[in-house]
Amino acid sequence: MYPQQVHNFLQQFFTENNCPILGGNEHCITVQLTIDMDKRIMNRPFYWQYVEATNGEPCPAQVTFITDQNKLEEKIVGEVIHFGSPRLNQLFQATKGLGAFVQMFEKVNKFATNSLLTPWLGVNYKVSYCSDQTKEMLYSFGINLMTGEIIEDFQESLCHIDLDSVNSEDAFQVQYIIKPIRALQRLDAKVENLIQQDDHTWAEEARKRWKRSQRVLDYFYEGVEEKPECYEIEKKALEEQYDAKIRIEIVNGGLFYLT
């Protein structure tokens, strides 16, 4: 996930959750959190307990997130956020808690008549290659529920479209031909195909490191006929640490009716 993709995600996340964007540029963003969002992501429960106990005036935080520190032309104080960072993972979890599925409609020109909105299923996937080292990637796909066309970077394309949760009176939403569950299966297959075509030398390298660590462990118990319980525990821990796994997770998705 590139810095610009992280930036676009932040913009859409905070806009959809009614957190005003106060400023920033292509490489940083300053937002005013709502009370609910402050409680979700700022990790200060004692402050909110005090405010509620004393009936005090709530003061949700203003936060500046820096999405590409290397391209900032001026010194800005803020929190650096990138793919894999704890803060971004926290926002992903908040997205799930707030609703992983949405239905949105493209706003049409009020002077337009009989605008047709085509249904798309959009899904964001997080793919993790896990061993003793972890690599994470974010994929965003959209599938046209009329034609079956699949496009990549769907989430990024939505950032340039004015969306609303309610359809315009002058727009007509076309009924989909491909059922969303079938479309999701096609997108799942697309992601699995990308994984199959990827370079998986990382898994072989992890296995080599596993064997080296196992040899070191065996060295310490060399000559011991009956291995103690702690040996089996350490052996199992090495397996859990180095065993190569691939995790596919749906971050969020939705139905989008677009012109």
PDB file of N, CA and C in Angstrom, residues 132-199:
ATOM      1  N   ASP A 132       8.504 -15.671  10.380  1.00  0.00           N
ATOM      2  CA  ASP A 132       9.145 -14.862  11.411  1.00  0.00           C
ATOM      3  C   ASP A 132       9.223 -13.408  10.978  1.00  0.00           C
ATOM      4  N   GLN A 133       8.990 -13.167   9.683  1.00  0.00           N
ATOM      5  CA  GLN A 133       8.862 -11.825   9.126  1.00  0.00           C
ATOM      6  C   GLN A 133       7.513 -11.737   8.431  1.00  0.00           C
ATOM      7  N   THR A 134       6.951 -10.539   8.376  1.00  0.00           N
ATOM      8  CA  THR A 134       5.614 -10.380   7.805  1.00  0.00           C
ATOM      9  C   THR A 134       5.618  -9.301   6.720  1.00  0.00           C
ATOM     10  N   LYS A 135       4.971  -9.622   5.625  1.00  0.00           N
ATOM     11  CA  LYS A 135       4.781  -8.661   4.542  1.00  0.00           C
ATOM     12  C   LYS A 135       3.291  -8.542   4.290  1.00  0.00           C
ATOM     13  N   GLU A 136       2.784  -7.303   4.252  1.00  0.00           N
ATOM     14  CA  GLU A 136       1.354  -7.085   4.053  1.00  0.00           C
ATOM     15  C   GLU A 136       1.126  -6.253   2.801  1.00  0.00           C
ATOM     16  N   MET A 137       0.072  -6.592   2.078  1.00  0.00           N
ATOM     17  CA  MET A 137      -0.294  -5.866   0.864  1.00  0.00           C
ATOM     18  C   MET A 137      -1.803  -5.616   0.874  1.00  0.00           C
ATOM     19  N   LEU A 138      -2.196  -4.501   0.305  1.00  0.00           N
ATOM     20  CA  LEU A 138      -3.614  -4.158   0.219  1.00  0.00           C
ATOM     21  C   LEU A 138      -4.021  -4.123  -1.241  1.00  0.00           C
ATOM     22  N   TYR A 139      -5.077  -4.854  -1.553  1.00  0.00           N
ATOM     23  CA  TYR A 139      -5.617  -4.882  -2.909  1.00  0.00           C
ATOM     24  C   TYR A 139      -7.048  -4.357  -2.881  1.00  0.00           C
ATOM     25  N   SER A 140      -7.393  -3.569  -3.878  1.00  0.00           N
ATOM     26  CA  SER A 140      -8.746  -3.036  -3.984  1.00  0.00           C
ATOM     27  C   SER A 140      -9.292  -3.352  -5.370  1.00  0.00           C
ATOM     28  N   PHE A 141     -10.407  -4.088  -5.409  1.00  0.00           N
ATOM     29  CA  PHE A 141     -11.004  -4.481  -6.681  1.00  0.00           C
ATOM     30  C   PHE A 141     -12.469  -4.069  -6.735  1.00  0.00           C
ATOM     31  N   GLY A 142     -12.892  -3.756  -7.933  1.00  0.00           N
ATOM     32  CA  GLY A 142     -14.298  -3.500  -8.179  1.00  0.00           C
ATOM     33  C   GLY A 142     -14.768  -4.356  -9.339  1.00  0.00           C
ATOM     34  N   ILE A 143     -15.979  -4.888  -9.220  1.00  0.00           N
ATOM     35  CA  ILE A 143     -16.533  -5.706 -10.298  1.00  0.00           C
ATOM     36  C   ILE A 143     -17.892  -5.161 -10.698  1.00  0.00           C
ATOM     37  N   ASN A 144     -18.057  -4.941 -11.984  1.00  0.00           N
ATOM     38  CA  ASN A 144     -19.315  -4.452 -12.540  1.00  0.00           C
ATOM     39  C   ASN A 144     -20.342  -5.584 -12.471  1.00  0.00           C
ATOM     40  N   LEU A 145     -21.442  -5.337 -11.770  1.00  0.00           N
ATOM     41  CA  LEU A 145     -22.439  -6.396 -11.569  1.00  0.00           C
ATOM     42  C   LEU A 145     -23.366  -6.565 -12.763  1.00  0.00           C
ATOM     43  N   MET A 146     -23.099  -5.816 -13.831  1.00  0.00           N
ATOM     44  CA  MET A 146     -23.840  -6.007 -15.072  1.00  0.00           C
ATOM     45  C   MET A 146     -23.007  -6.792 -16.083  1.00  0.00           C
ATOM     46  N   THR A 147     -21.721  -6.445 -16.197  1.00  0.00           N
ATOM     47  CA  THR A 147     -20.869  -7.025 -17.241  1.00  0.00           C
ATOM     48  C   THR A 147     -19.837  -8.007 -16.710  1.00  0.00           C
ATOM     49  N   GLY A 148     -19.534  -7.942 -15.412  1.00  0.00           N
ATOM     50  CA  GLY A 148     -18.498  -8.798 -14.855  1.00  0.00           C
ATOM     51  C   GLY A 148     -17.095  -8.226 -14.988  1.00  0.00           C
ATOM     52  N   GLU A 149     -16.985  -7.017 -15.544  1.00  0.00           N
ATOM     53  CA  GLU A 149     -15.667  -6.386 -15.680  1.00  0.00           C
ATOM     54  C   GLU A 149     -15.062  -6.148 -14.298  1.00  0.00           C
ATOM     55  N   ILE A 150     -13.775  -6.471 -14.148  1.00  0.00           N
ATOM     56  CA  ILE A 150     -13.054  -6.262 -12.892  1.00  0.00           C
ATOM     57  C   ILE A 150     -11.973  -5.211 -13.099  1.00  0.00           C
ATOM     58  N   ILE A 151     -11.929  -4.233 -12.206  1.00  0.00           N
ATOM     59  CA  ILE A 151     -10.888  -3.215 -12.279  1.00  0.00           C
ATOM     60  C   ILE A 151     -10.111  -3.198 -10.960  1.00  0.00           C
ATOM     61  N   GLU A 152      -8.836  -2.825 -11.048  1.00  0.00           N
ATOM     62  CA  GLU A 152      -7.985  -2.724  -9.872  1.00  0.00           C
ATOM     63  C   GLU A 152      -7.989  -1.291  -9.343  1.00  0.00           C
ATOM     64  N   ASP A 153      -7.474  -1.106  -8.145  1.00  0.00           N
ATOM     65  CA  ASP A 153      -7.404   0.215  -7.500  1.00  0.00           C
ATOM     66  C   ASP A 153      -8.786   0.877  -7.446  1.00  0.00           C
ATOM     67  N   PHE A 154      -9.793   0.083  -7.171  1.00  0.00           N
ATOM     68  CA  PHE A 154     -11.161   0.594  -7.164  1.00  0.00           C
ATOM     69  C   PHE A 154     -11.361   1.649  -6.076  1.00  0.00           C
ATOM     70  N   GLN A 155     -10.783   1.414  -4.905  1.00  0.00           N
ATOM     71  CA  GLN A 155     -10.928   2.358  -3.802  1.00  0.00           C
ATOM     72  C   GLN A 155     -10.388   3.729  -4.179  1.00  0.00           C
ATOM     73  N   GLU A 156      -9.253   3.733  -4.876  1.00  0.00           N
ATOM     74  CA  GLU A 156      -8.653   5.009  -5.275  1.00  0.00           C
ATOM     75  C   GLU A 156      -9.551   5.753  -6.256  1.00  0.00           C
ATOM     76  N   SER A 157     -10.204   5.021  -7.153  1.00  0.00           N
ATOM     77  CA  SER A 157     -11.097   5.672  -8.120  1.00  0.00           C
ATOM     78  C   SER A 157     -12.310   6.280  -7.430  1.00  0.00           C
ATOM     79  N   LEU A 158     -12.756   5.673  -6.309  1.00  0.00           N
ATOM     80  CA  LEU A 158     -13.909   6.213  -5.591  1.00  0.00           C
ATOM     81  C   LEU A 158     -13.599   7.551  -4.933  1.00  0.00           C
ATOM     82  N   CYS A 159     -12.322   7.804  -4.642  1.00  0.00           N
ATOM     83  CA  CYS A 159     -11.943   9.055  -3.974  1.00  0.00           C
ATOM     84  C   CYS A 159     -12.229  10.270  -4.854  1.00  0.00           C
ATOM     85  N   HIS A 160     -12.380  10.044  -6.152  1.00  0.00           N
ATOM     86  CA  HIS A 160     -12.628  11.152  -7.082  1.00  0.00           C
ATOM     87  C   HIS A 160     -14.107  11.265  -7.461  1.00  0.00           C
ATOM     88  N   ILE A 161     -14.960  10.498  -6.772  1.00  0.00           N
ATOM     89  CA  ILE A 161     -16.385  10.495  -7.074  1.00  0.00           C
ATOM     90  C   ILE A 161     -17.146  11.004  -5.862  1.00  0.00           C
ATOM     91  N   ASP A 162     -18.107  11.867  -6.088  1.00  0.00           N
ATOM     92  CA  ASP A 162     -18.948  12.400  -5.013  1.00  0.00           C
ATOM     93  C   ASP A 162     -20.050  11.382  -4.712  1.00  0.00           C
ATOM     94  N   LEU A 163     -20.007  10.810  -3.520  1.00  0.00           N
ATOM     95  CA  LEU A 163     -20.930   9.735  -3.155  1.00  0.00           C
ATOM     96  C   LEU A 163     -21.860  10.157  -2.030  1.00  0.00           C
ATOM     97  N   ASP A 164     -23.005   9.494  -1.979  1.00  0.00           N
ATOM     98  CA  ASP A 164     -23.974   9.750  -0.917  1.00  0.00           C
ATOM     99  C   ASP A 164     -24.615   8.422  -0.539  1.00  0.00           C
ATOM    100  N   SER A 165     -25.096   8.337   0.684  1.00  0.00           N
ATOM    101  CA  SER A 165     -25.748   7.104   1.127  1.00  0.00           C
ATOM    102  C   SER A 165     -27.193   7.010   0.632  1.00  0.00           C
ATOM    103  N   VAL A 166     -27.700   8.098   0.078  1.00  0.00           N
ATOM    104  CA  VAL A 166     -29.071   8.133  -0.437  1.00  0.00           C
ATOM    105  C   VAL A 166     -29.036   8.455  -1.919  1.00  0.00           C
ATOM    106  N   ASN A 167     -29.811   7.736  -2.698  1.00  0.00           N
ATOM    107  CA  ASN A 167     -29.824   7.961  -4.133  1.00  0.00           C
ATOM    108  C   ASN A 167     -30.545   9.269  -4.473  1.00  0.00           C
ATOM    109  N   SER A 168     -30.044   9.943  -5.515  1.00  0.00           N
ATOM    110  CA  SER A 168     -30.673  11.180  -5.984  1.00  0.00           C
ATOM    111  C   SER A 168     -32.029  10.879  -6.605  1.00  0.00           C
ATOM    112  N   GLU A 169     -32.936  11.831  -6.495  1.00  0.00           N
ATOM    113  CA  GLU A 169     -34.279  11.633  -7.038  1.00  0.00           C
ATOM    114  C   GLU A 169     -34.257  11.495  -8.551  1.00  0.00           C
ATOM    115  N   ASP A 170     -33.254  12.130  -9.179  1.00  0.00           N
ATOM    116  CA  ASP A 170     -33.207  12.130 -10.643  1.00  0.00           C
ATOM    117  C   ASP A 170     -32.386  10.974 -11.205  1.00  0.00           C
ATOM    118  N   ALA A 171     -31.982  10.037 -10.360  1.00  0.00           N
ATOM    119  CA  ALA A 171     -31.154   8.917 -10.826  1.00  0.00           C
ATOM    120  C   ALA A 171     -31.893   7.604 -10.623  1.00  0.00           C
ATOM    121  N   PHE A 172     -31.678   6.692 -11.551  1.00  0.00           N
ATOM    122  CA  PHE A 172     -32.305   5.380 -11.485  1.00  0.00           C
ATOM    123  C   PHE A 172     -31.223   4.317 -11.326  1.00  0.00           C
ATOM    124  N   GLN A 173     -31.321   3.519 -10.280  1.00  0.00           N
ATOM    125  CA  GLN A 173     -30.338   2.467 -10.051  1.00  0.00           C
ATOM    126  C   GLN A 173     -30.735   1.204 -10.798  1.00  0.00           C
ATOM    127  N   VAL A 174     -29.813   0.713 -11.630  1.00  0.00           N
ATOM    128  CA  VAL A 174     -30.066  -0.490 -12.424  1.00  0.00           C
ATOM    129  C   VAL A 174     -29.944  -1.715 -11.522  1.00  0.00           C
ATOM    130  N   GLN A 175     -30.860  -2.658 -11.666  1.00  0.00           N
ATOM    131  CA  GLN A 175     -30.810  -3.897 -10.895  1.00  0.00           C
ATOM    132  C   GLN A 175     -29.671  -4.767 -11.414  1.00  0.00           C
ATOM    133  N   TYR A 176     -28.860  -5.284 -10.488  1.00  0.00           N
ATOM    134  CA  TYR A 176     -27.703  -6.064 -10.913  1.00  0.00           C
ATOM    135  C   TYR A 176     -28.125  -7.405 -11.508  1.00  0.00           C
ATOM    136  N   ILE A 177     -27.294  -7.899 -12.445  1.00  0.00           N
ATOM    137  CA  ILE A 177     -27.490  -9.206 -13.064  1.00  0.00           C
ATOM    138  C   ILE A 177     -26.689 -10.270 -12.314  1.00  0.00           C
ATOM    139  N   ILE A 178     -25.437  -9.921 -11.988  1.00  0.00           N
ATOM    140  CA  ILE A 178     -24.574 -10.835 -11.235  1.00  0.00           C
ATOM    141  C   ILE A 178     -24.826 -10.624  -9.747  1.00  0.00           C
ATOM    142  N   LYS A 179     -25.202 -11.658  -9.059  1.00  0.00           N
ATOM    143  CA  LYS A 179     -25.460 -11.533  -7.625  1.00  0.00           C
ATOM    144  C   LYS A 179     -24.171 -11.191  -6.878  1.00  0.00           C
ATOM    145  N   PRO A 180     -24.265 -10.348  -5.861  1.00  0.00           N
ATOM    146  CA  PRO A 180     -23.052  -9.956  -5.121  1.00  0.00           C
ATOM    147  C   PRO A 180     -22.249 -11.131  -4.574  1.00  0.00           C
ATOM    148  N   ILE A 181     -22.909 -12.195  -4.134  1.00  0.00           N
ATOM    149  CA  ILE A 181     -22.182 -13.335  -3.585  1.00  0.00           C
ATOM    150  C   ILE A 181     -21.352 -14.018  -4.661  1.00  0.00           C
ATOM    151  N   ARG A 182     -21.883 -14.076  -5.892  1.00  0.00           N
ATOM    152  CA  ARG A 182     -21.133 -14.657  -7.014  1.00  0.00           C
ATOM    153  C   ARG A 182     -19.992 -13.724  -7.402  1.00  0.00           C
ATOM    154  N   ALA A 183     -20.249 -12.425  -7.373  1.00  0.00           N
ATOM    155  CA  ALA A 183     -19.205 -11.457  -7.699  1.00  0.00           C
ATOM    156  C   ALA A 183     -18.066 -11.529  -6.690  1.00  0.00           C
ATOM    157  N   LEU A 184     -18.422 -11.692  -5.410  1.00  0.00           N
ATOM    158  CA  LEU A 184     -17.398 -11.810  -4.375  1.00  0.00           C
ATOM    159  C   LEU A 184     -16.530 -13.043  -4.607  1.00  0.00           C
ATOM    160  N   GLN A 185     -17.139 -14.122  -5.045  1.00  0.00           N
ATOM    161  CA  GLN A 185     -16.371 -15.337  -5.341  1.00  0.00           C
ATOM    162  C   GLN A 185     -15.377 -15.090  -6.472  1.00  0.00           C
ATOM    163  N   ARG A 186     -15.782 -14.302  -7.466  1.00  0.00           N
ATOM    164  CA  ARG A 186     -14.872 -13.977  -8.569  1.00  0.00           C
ATOM    165  C   ARG A 186     -13.701 -13.126  -8.079  1.00  0.00           C
ATOM    166  N   LEU A 187     -13.991 -12.189  -7.195  1.00  0.00           N
ATOM    167  CA  LEU A 187     -12.915 -11.347  -6.653  1.00  0.00           C
ATOM    168  C   LEU A 187     -11.985 -12.163  -5.769  1.00  0.00           C
ATOM    169  N   ASP A 188     -12.541 -13.071  -4.983  1.00  0.00           N
ATOM    170  CA  ASP A 188     -11.704 -13.960  -4.171  1.00  0.00           C
ATOM    171  C   ASP A 188     -10.749 -14.752  -5.057  1.00  0.00           C
ATOM    172  N   ALA A 189     -11.282 -15.256  -6.175  1.00  0.00           N
ATOM    173  CA  ALA A 189     -10.460 -16.028  -7.107  1.00  0.00           C
ATOM    174  C   ALA A 189      -9.378 -15.149  -7.727  1.00  0.00           C
ATOM    175  N   LYS A 190      -9.713 -13.884  -7.976  1.00  0.00           N
ATOM    176  CA  LYS A 190      -8.739 -12.940  -8.531  1.00  0.00           C
ATOM    177  C   LYS A 190      -7.574 -12.750  -7.562  1.00  0.00           C
ATOM    178  N   VAL A 191      -7.879 -12.571  -6.300  1.00  0.00           N
ATOM    179  CA  VAL A 191      -6.835 -12.383  -5.291  1.00  0.00           C
ATOM    180  C   VAL A 191      -5.988 -13.649  -5.158  1.00  0.00           C
ATOM    181  N   GLU A 192      -6.634 -14.803  -5.124  1.00  0.00           N
ATOM    182  CA  GLU A 192      -5.904 -16.062  -5.001  1.00  0.00           C
ATOM    183  C   GLU A 192      -4.989 -16.280  -6.200  1.00  0.00           C
ATOM    184  N   ASN A 193      -5.434 -15.877  -7.384  1.00  0.00           N
ATOM    185  CA  ASN A 193      -4.614 -16.009  -8.594  1.00  0.00           C
ATOM    186  C   ASN A 193      -3.386 -15.102  -8.517  1.00  0.00           C
ATOM    187  N   LEU A 194      -3.566 -13.887  -7.990  1.00  0.00           N
ATOM    188  CA  LEU A 194      -2.431 -12.981  -7.824  1.00  0.00           C
ATOM    189  C   LEU A 194      -1.399 -13.570  -6.868  1.00  0.00           C
ATOM    190  N   ILE A 195      -1.888 -14.195  -5.812  1.00  0.00           N
ATOM    191  CA  ILE A 195      -0.982 -14.808  -4.838  1.00  0.00           C
ATOM    192  C   ILE A 195      -0.215 -15.960  -5.478  1.00  0.00           C
ATOM    193  N   GLN A 196      -0.901 -16.779  -6.268  1.00  0.00           N
ATOM    194  CA  GLN A 196      -0.251 -17.917  -6.917  1.00  0.00           C
ATOM    195  C   GLN A 196       0.857 -17.467  -7.864  1.00  0.00           C
ATOM    196  N   GLN A 197       0.657 -16.329  -8.525  1.00  0.00           N
ATOM    197  CA  GLN A 197       1.633 -15.837  -9.493  1.00  0.00           C
ATOM    198  C   GLN A 197       2.774 -15.060  -8.831  1.00  0.00           C
ATOM    199  N   ASP A 198       2.657 -14.796  -7.547  1.00  0.00           N
ATOM    200  CA  ASP A 198       3.667 -14.002  -6.852  1.00  0.00           C
ATOM    201  C   ASP A 198       4.919 -14.839  -6.585  1.00  0.00           C
ATOM    202  N   ASP A 199       6.005 -14.157  -6.248  1.00  0.00           N
ATOM    203  CA  ASP A 199       7.264 -14.807  -5.896  1.00  0.00           C
ATOM    204  C   ASP A 199       7.191 -15.273  -4.441  1.00  0.00           C
TER     205      ASP A 199
END
